[in-house]
């Protein structure tokens, strides 16, 4: 597989250092008493914001506990690069604009760019790009995209996983799984009382071109409405296990929880955590790598990025030592995953969703690595349907026979 070219532009180590006037004006808010923040803008890219620490005039280092690594990160694909380097009398030169503000009303601090302590660097960030050619519940093929070339690399098989009853509904790739595999599948699921309304047992298996299963996503906790409502609540989410083959069975690699947010957002809330390989022991704690919300109407992009200090909790893992994946060298999982890891585009409800997946080359060492991220993308997309209001009907591909009869 050949990667697509990407460039990652990082802005970091920003600080503000202003001499203190002997007779400061009373109407001026000084950064030593009021925190400052900056707005970082790169042409044609969304605005990003970050807090800027203040360094006293007599200091040459960051204050204790305020060291900043990354303030913003921009990811540029090939088409972005082509647009940026195009020479035209109608286009402005590429430039990065950093504006500093202080106070609640966003008044500028009055400092020109020459007094900023900052660093801008660009680095190659090649990625594998995959595209589903259909909705995950329709068992589509997955293509690798490189420019105008589309090459099939995976096939998906959607099915209903059942622990009892009709075994013919099980995916053929999972029929031969040992009883030990089914045991831990059920152990990850909830033992709560099953209500009449529930969405359960969904499973999607990713196969390579030879037909061998290389990854899977299995719904282990049913998606059920909270009492007195028609939505899956944050306090009682449904969940998926992302599985990889190993030692003749499926092994859990990650866990995805999803729910329907209340209020004005009314979006798909999600949390993804990595499950450590404990050689059969279930005692080690999982690590949250992404937690955010996608619009139920417009969709959005699920992202795992352990180096961006920008918008959303997904950009900064909640478990990291200082809120950045650049800290904690040698700590699991930061010895495995750093910087941009993957992203998946998801369409909103009622739309034909064909997820697009980007995976950093540095995190793919084998086919199973890429397939695991493809399975995760499928689980995120299917969660949009699983968290659909229970007052609305699902498409027939997502309903078991008894649901259609009901």
Coordinates of C-alpha atoms in Angstrom, one line a residue:
X1 CA 0.0 0.0 0.0
X2 CA 1.3 3.4 -0.9
X3 CA 0.5 6.4 1.4
X4 CA -0.9 9.7 0.3
X5 CA 1.1 12.9 1.0
X6 CA 0.1 15.0 4.0
X7 CA 1.8 17.9 5.8
X8 CA 1.3 18.7 9.4
X9 CA 2.0 22.3 10.5
X10 CA 2.5 22.7 14.2
X11 CA 2.5 26.0 16.2
X12 CA 4.0 25.7 19.6
X13 CA 6.1 27.2 22.5
X14 CA 4.1 30.5 22.4
X15 CA 4.5 32.9 25.3
X16 CA 4.0 36.5 26.1
X17 CA 6.6 38.7 27.6
X18 CA 5.9 42.4 28.3
X19 CA 7.8 44.9 30.3
X20 CA 5.9 46.3 33.3
X21 CA 5.5 50.1 33.0
X22 CA 6.6 52.1 36.0
X23 CA 3.1 53.8 36.1
X24 CA 0.7 51.5 34.3
X25 CA -2.6 53.0 33.2
X26 CA -5.5 51.9 35.4
X27 CA -7.7 51.1 32.4
X28 CA -5.2 48.6 30.9
X29 CA -5.5 45.0 31.9
X30 CA -2.0 43.5 32.3
X31 CA -1.4 39.9 31.3
X32 CA 0.2 39.2 34.7
X33 CA -3.2 39.6 36.3
X34 CA -5.5 38.5 33.4
X35 CA -4.7 35.5 31.2
X36 CA -4.2 36.0 27.5
X37 CA -5.2 33.8 24.6
X38 CA -4.4 33.8 20.9
X39 CA -6.3 33.2 17.7
X40 CA -4.3 31.3 15.1
X41 CA -5.4 31.4 11.5
X42 CA -3.9 29.7 8.5
X43 CA -5.4 30.6 5.1
X44 CA -8.7 28.7 4.3
X45 CA -8.5 26.6 7.5
X46 CA -10.7 26.9 10.6
X47 CA -9.6 29.3 13.3
X48 CA -7.9 27.8 16.4
X49 CA -7.4 29.2 19.8
X50 CA -5.0 28.6 22.7
X51 CA -4.1 30.0 26.0
X52 CA -0.7 31.9 26.1
X53 CA 1.3 31.8 29.4
X54 CA 2.8 35.1 30.6
X55 CA 6.6 35.3 31.3
X56 CA 7.7 38.1 33.8
X57 CA 10.3 40.4 32.3
X58 CA 13.1 39.1 34.6
X59 CA 12.5 35.5 33.6
X60 CA 13.8 33.6 30.6
X61 CA 11.9 30.4 31.1
X62 CA 8.2 29.3 31.2
X63 CA 6.6 29.5 34.7
X64 CA 6.3 26.2 36.5
X65 CA 3.2 24.2 35.3
X66 CA 2.6 26.6 32.3
X67 CA 4.9 25.0 29.7
X68 CA 3.1 24.8 26.4
X69 CA 4.0 22.4 23.7
X70 CA 1.4 22.8 20.9
X71 CA -1.0 25.6 20.5
X72 CA -2.5 24.6 17.1
X73 CA -2.1 21.9 14.5
X74 CA -3.1 22.1 10.8
X75 CA -3.3 19.0 8.6
X76 CA -2.9 19.6 4.9
X77 CA -3.7 17.0 2.2
X78 CA -2.5 17.0 -1.4
X79 CA -5.3 19.2 -2.7
X80 CA -4.7 21.7 0.2
X81 CA -1.0 21.9 -0.7
X82 CA -1.8 22.3 -4.4
X83 CA -4.1 25.3 -3.6
X84 CA -1.6 26.9 -1.3
X85 CA 1.3 26.7 -3.7
X86 CA -0.7 27.9 -6.7
X87 CA 0.7 31.2 -7.9
X88 CA -2.0 33.7 -9.0
X89 CA -2.5 37.4 -9.0
X90 CA -5.9 36.8 -7.4
X91 CA -4.6 34.9 -4.4
X92 CA -2.7 36.2 -1.4
X93 CA 0.5 34.8 -0.2
X94 CA 0.3 32.0 2.4
X95 CA 0.8 33.4 5.9
X96 CA 0.0 32.4 9.5
X97 CA -1.7 35.1 11.5
X98 CA -1.6 35.0 15.3
X99 CA -3.7 37.6 17.2
X100 CA -3.4 38.0 21.0
X101 CA -6.3 38.9 23.2
X102 CA -6.9 39.5 26.9
X103 CA -9.9 40.0 29.1
X104 CA -13.5 38.8 28.7
X105 CA -14.3 41.2 25.9
X106 CA -11.4 40.0 23.7
X107 CA -9.5 43.3 23.6
X108 CA -6.1 43.1 22.0
X109 CA -3.0 43.4 24.3
X110 CA -1.4 45.8 21.9
X111 CA 1.7 43.8 21.3
X112 CA 3.1 43.5 17.8
X113 CA 4.3 40.2 16.2
X114 CA 7.9 41.0 16.9
X115 CA 7.4 40.4 20.7
X116 CA 5.8 36.9 20.3
X117 CA 7.9 34.0 21.3
X118 CA 6.7 31.3 19.0
X119 CA 7.7 28.5 16.7
X120 CA 6.1 27.3 13.4
X121 CA 7.3 24.0 11.8
X122 CA 6.1 21.8 8.9
X123 CA 6.7 18.1 8.8
X124 CA 5.7 15.3 6.4
X125 CA 2.6 13.4 7.7
X126 CA 1.8 10.7 5.0
X127 CA -1.5 8.9 5.6
X128 CA -3.3 5.9 4.2
X129 CA -6.7 7.0 2.8
X130 CA -9.6 4.5 2.7
X131 CA -13.1 4.9 1.4
X132 CA -16.2 2.7 1.9
X133 CA -18.0 2.2 -1.3
X134 CA -21.3 1.8 0.5
X135 CA -22.9 2.0 3.9
X136 CA -21.3 -0.3 6.5
X137 CA -24.6 -2.2 7.1
X138 CA -24.7 -3.1 3.4
X139 CA -21.4 -5.1 3.6
X140 CA -19.4 -2.9 1.2
X141 CA -15.9 -3.0 -0.2
X142 CA -13.3 -0.6 1.1
X143 CA -10.9 1.1 -1.3
X144 CA -7.5 2.6 -0.8
X145 CA -7.4 6.1 -2.4
X146 CA -4.3 7.6 -3.8
X147 CA -5.0 10.6 -6.1
X148 CA -7.3 9.3 -8.8
X149 CA -6.5 5.7 -8.2
X150 CA -9.0 3.5 -6.3
X151 CA -7.8 0.1 -5.3
X152 CA -9.9 -2.5 -3.3
X153 CA -8.1 -3.6 -0.2
X154 CA -10.9 -4.9 2.2
X155 CA -14.4 -6.3 2.2
X156 CA -16.8 -5.9 5.0
X157 CA -19.5 -8.4 6.2
X158 CA -22.3 -7.0 8.4
X159 CA -24.3 -9.5 10.5
X160 CA -26.2 -10.0 13.7
X161 CA -24.2 -11.7 16.5
X162 CA -26.3 -13.8 18.8
X163 CA -25.2 -15.8 21.8
X164 CA -28.3 -18.0 21.7
X165 CA -31.0 -18.9 19.2
X166 CA -30.4 -19.0 15.4
X167 CA -26.7 -19.5 14.8
X168 CA -27.2 -19.0 11.1
X169 CA -27.4 -15.3 11.7
X170 CA -23.8 -15.2 12.8
X171 CA -21.1 -14.0 10.3
X172 CA -19.3 -16.9 8.7
X173 CA -16.0 -15.5 9.9
X174 CA -17.1 -15.7 13.5
X175 CA -18.8 -19.2 13.4
X176 CA -15.5 -20.9 14.2
X177 CA -14.6 -18.7 17.2
X178 CA -13.8 -20.7 20.3
X179 CA -16.0 -20.6 23.4
X180 CA -13.4 -18.6 25.3
X181 CA -13.9 -15.8 22.7
X182 CA -17.6 -15.7 23.3
X183 CA -17.0 -15.6 27.0
X184 CA -15.1 -12.4 27.1
X185 CA -17.5 -10.9 24.5
X186 CA -20.3 -11.3 26.9
X187 CA -18.2 -10.2 29.8
X188 CA -17.7 -6.7 28.2
X189 CA -21.5 -6.4 27.7
X190 CA -23.9 -5.2 30.3
X191 CA -25.9 -7.5 32.5
X192 CA -28.7 -5.1 32.7
X193 CA -32.3 -6.2 32.3
X194 CA -33.1 -6.3 28.6
X195 CA -36.1 -4.0 27.7
X196 CA -38.4 -4.6 24.8
X197 CA -36.8 -1.9 22.8
X198 CA -33.1 -2.5 22.0
X199 CA -30.6 -2.5 19.2
X200 CA -28.2 -5.3 19.8
X201 CA -26.0 -7.9 18.3
X202 CA -24.7 -5.8 15.3
X203 CA -21.3 -7.0 14.0
X204 CA -19.1 -6.1 11.1
X205 CA -16.0 -8.1 10.1
X206 CA -13.3 -6.7 7.9
X207 CA -11.6 -9.2 5.5
X208 CA -8.5 -8.9 3.3
X209 CA -8.7 -9.7 -0.4
X210 CA -7.9 -13.3 0.3
X211 CA -11.0 -13.6 2.5
X212 CA -9.2 -13.8 5.8
X213 CA -10.8 -11.9 8.7
X214 CA -8.3 -9.2 9.8
X215 CA -10.5 -7.0 12.1
X216 CA -14.0 -6.8 13.5
X217 CA -16.3 -4.5 15.4
X218 CA -18.9 -6.2 17.6
X219 CA -21.7 -4.5 19.6
X220 CA -21.4 -5.9 23.1
X221 CA -23.7 -3.6 25.1
X222 CA -27.1 -3.1 23.5
X223 CA -28.3 0.4 22.7
X224 CA -31.5 1.0 24.7
X225 CA -33.5 4.1 25.5
X226 CA -33.4 5.5 29.0
X227 CA -36.6 5.1 31.0
X228 CA -39.3 7.5 29.9
X229 CA -37.5 8.6 26.8
X230 CA -36.7 7.4 23.3
X231 CA -32.9 8.1 23.3
X232 CA -29.8 6.4 24.5
X233 CA -28.4 8.3 27.4
X234 CA -24.9 9.2 28.4
X235 CA -25.3 7.4 31.7
X236 CA -26.3 4.1 30.0
X237 CA -24.4 4.1 26.6
X238 CA -24.2 1.3 24.1
X239 CA -20.7 0.0 23.3
X240 CA -18.6 -1.9 20.7
X241 CA -15.5 -3.9 21.0
X242 CA -12.9 -3.4 18.2
X243 CA -11.3 -6.8 17.7
X244 CA -8.1 -8.1 16.1
X245 CA -7.1 -11.7 15.4
X246 CA -4.4 -13.3 17.6
X247 CA -3.5 -16.7 18.8
X248 CA -6.4 -18.3 16.9
X249 CA -9.1 -16.1 18.4
X250 CA -10.3 -12.5 18.5
X251 CA -8.6 -10.2 20.9
X252 CA -10.1 -6.9 22.2
X253 CA -8.1 -3.9 21.0
X254 CA -10.4 -1.0 21.7
X255 CA -13.8 -0.1 23.1
X256 CA -16.2 2.5 21.7
X257 CA -19.1 3.9 23.7
X258 CA -21.8 6.0 22.1
X259 CA -25.0 7.8 23.2
X260 CA -27.4 10.6 22.2
X261 CA -26.7 14.0 23.7
X262 CA -29.5 16.0 25.1
X263 CA -30.2 19.7 24.8
X264 CA -29.3 22.0 21.9
X265 CA -26.5 19.8 20.6
X266 CA -28.6 16.7 20.2
X267 CA -25.6 15.0 18.7
X268 CA -23.8 11.6 18.9
X269 CA -21.6 11.5 21.9
X270 CA -18.8 9.0 21.9
X271 CA -15.8 7.8 23.9
X272 CA -13.0 5.6 22.5
X273 CA -10.6 3.8 24.8
X274 CA -7.7 1.6 24.1
X275 CA -7.6 -1.8 25.8
X276 CA -4.1 -3.0 26.9
X277 CA -3.0 -6.5 26.0
X278 CA -2.7 -8.1 29.4
X279 CA -2.2 -11.7 28.1
X280 CA -5.6 -12.9 29.3
X281 CA -5.9 -10.7 32.4
X282 CA -8.7 -8.1 32.4
X283 CA -7.2 -6.1 35.3
X284 CA -5.4 -3.3 33.5
X285 CA -7.2 0.0 33.1
X286 CA -8.2 1.2 29.6
X287 CA -6.9 4.5 28.2
X288 CA -9.3 7.1 26.8
X289 CA -8.0 8.4 23.4
X290 CA -11.0 10.3 22.1
X291 CA -14.2 11.8 23.6
X292 CA -16.4 14.3 21.8
X293 CA -19.7 14.9 19.9
X294 CA -20.7 14.6 16.3
X295 CA -23.7 16.4 14.9
X296 CA -26.6 14.0 14.3
X297 CA -27.9 16.2 11.5
X298 CA -24.7 17.2 9.7
X299 CA -22.3 14.4 10.8
X300 CA -18.7 15.3 11.3
X301 CA -15.2 13.8 11.8
X302 CA -14.2 11.3 14.4
X303 CA -10.6 11.9 15.2
X304 CA -7.8 10.5 17.4
X305 CA -5.0 13.1 17.6
X306 CA -2.7 13.0 20.6
X307 CA -0.6 16.0 19.6
X308 CA -3.1 18.8 18.9
X309 CA -3.9 21.4 21.5
X310 CA -6.9 22.7 19.6
X311 CA -10.6 22.3 19.8
X312 CA -12.5 19.5 21.5
X313 CA -11.6 16.9 24.0
X314 CA -10.8 14.5 21.3
X315 CA -7.7 16.5 20.5
X316 CA -6.3 15.9 24.0
X317 CA -6.7 12.6 25.8
X318 CA -8.2 13.0 29.2
X319 CA -5.7 10.7 30.7
X320 CA -2.5 12.4 29.5
X321 CA -0.1 13.8 32.1
X322 CA -0.5 17.4 31.0
X323 CA -3.2 17.2 28.4
X324 CA -0.8 16.5 25.5
X325 CA 0.4 13.3 24.0
X326 CA 3.8 14.8 23.6
X327 CA 4.4 14.2 27.4
X328 CA 4.8 10.9 29.1
X329 CA 7.3 9.3 26.9
X330 CA 7.4 5.6 27.5
X331 CA 4.0 5.5 29.1
X332 CA 1.5 3.3 27.5
X333 CA -0.1 4.1 25.1
X334 CA 2.1 7.1 24.2
X335 CA 5.0 4.8 23.4
X336 CA 2.6 3.3 20.7
X337 CA 0.5 6.2 19.5
X338 CA 1.7 9.8 19.1
X339 CA 0.6 12.8 17.1
X340 CA -2.2 12.3 14.5
X341 CA -3.5 8.7 14.6
X342 CA -6.6 8.5 12.5
X343 CA -9.8 10.2 11.5
X344 CA -13.1 9.0 10.0
X345 CA -15.8 11.1 8.3
X346 CA -19.4 10.3 9.2
X347 CA -22.5 11.6 7.6
X348 CA -25.6 12.6 9.6
X349 CA -28.9 10.8 10.0
X350 CA -30.9 10.1 6.9
X351 CA -27.9 10.4 4.6
X352 CA -26.1 7.7 2.6
X353 CA -22.9 7.5 4.6
X354 CA -19.8 6.1 3.0
X355 CA -17.1 6.7 5.6
X356 CA -13.7 8.0 4.6
X357 CA -10.8 7.0 6.8
X358 CA -7.3 8.5 7.2
X359 CA -4.7 6.6 9.1
X360 CA -1.2 7.9 9.8
X361 CA 1.5 5.8 8.2
X362 CA 3.6 5.7 11.3
X363 CA 0.8 3.7 13.1
X364 CA 0.4 1.0 10.4
X365 CA 2.9 -1.9 10.4
X366 CA 0.7 -4.6 8.9
X367 CA -2.7 -5.1 7.3
X368 CA -4.3 -5.8 10.6
X369 CA -3.3 -2.4 11.9
X370 CA -5.1 -0.6 9.1
X371 CA -8.1 -3.0 9.3
X372 CA -8.6 -2.2 13.0
X373 CA -9.0 1.5 12.2
X374 CA -11.4 0.7 9.3
X375 CA -13.5 -1.4 11.8
X376 CA -13.5 1.4 14.3
X377 CA -14.7 3.8 11.5
X378 CA -17.5 1.4 10.7
X379 CA -18.5 1.2 14.4
X380 CA -18.7 5.0 14.7
X381 CA -20.8 5.2 11.5
X382 CA -23.2 2.5 12.7
X383 CA -23.5 4.2 16.1
X384 CA -25.2 7.1 14.4
X385 CA -28.0 4.6 13.5
X386 CA -27.8 2.8 16.9
X387 CA -28.4 6.1 18.7
X388 CA -31.2 7.2 16.4
X389 CA -34.4 8.1 18.4
X390 CA -36.4 5.0 19.1
X391 CA -39.5 6.8 17.8
X392 CA -38.0 6.5 14.4
X393 CA -37.6 3.3 12.4
X394 CA -34.3 1.9 11.2
X395 CA -33.6 0.7 7.6
X396 CA -34.3 -3.0 7.0
X397 CA -30.6 -3.9 6.8
X398 CA -30.3 -3.0 10.5
X399 CA -33.4 -4.9 11.7
X400 CA -33.5 -8.6 12.6
X401 CA -36.3 -10.7 11.4
X402 CA -38.3 -10.4 14.6
X403 CA -38.0 -6.6 14.4
X404 CA -39.4 -6.5 10.9
X405 CA -42.3 -8.8 11.9
X406 CA -43.0 -6.6 14.9

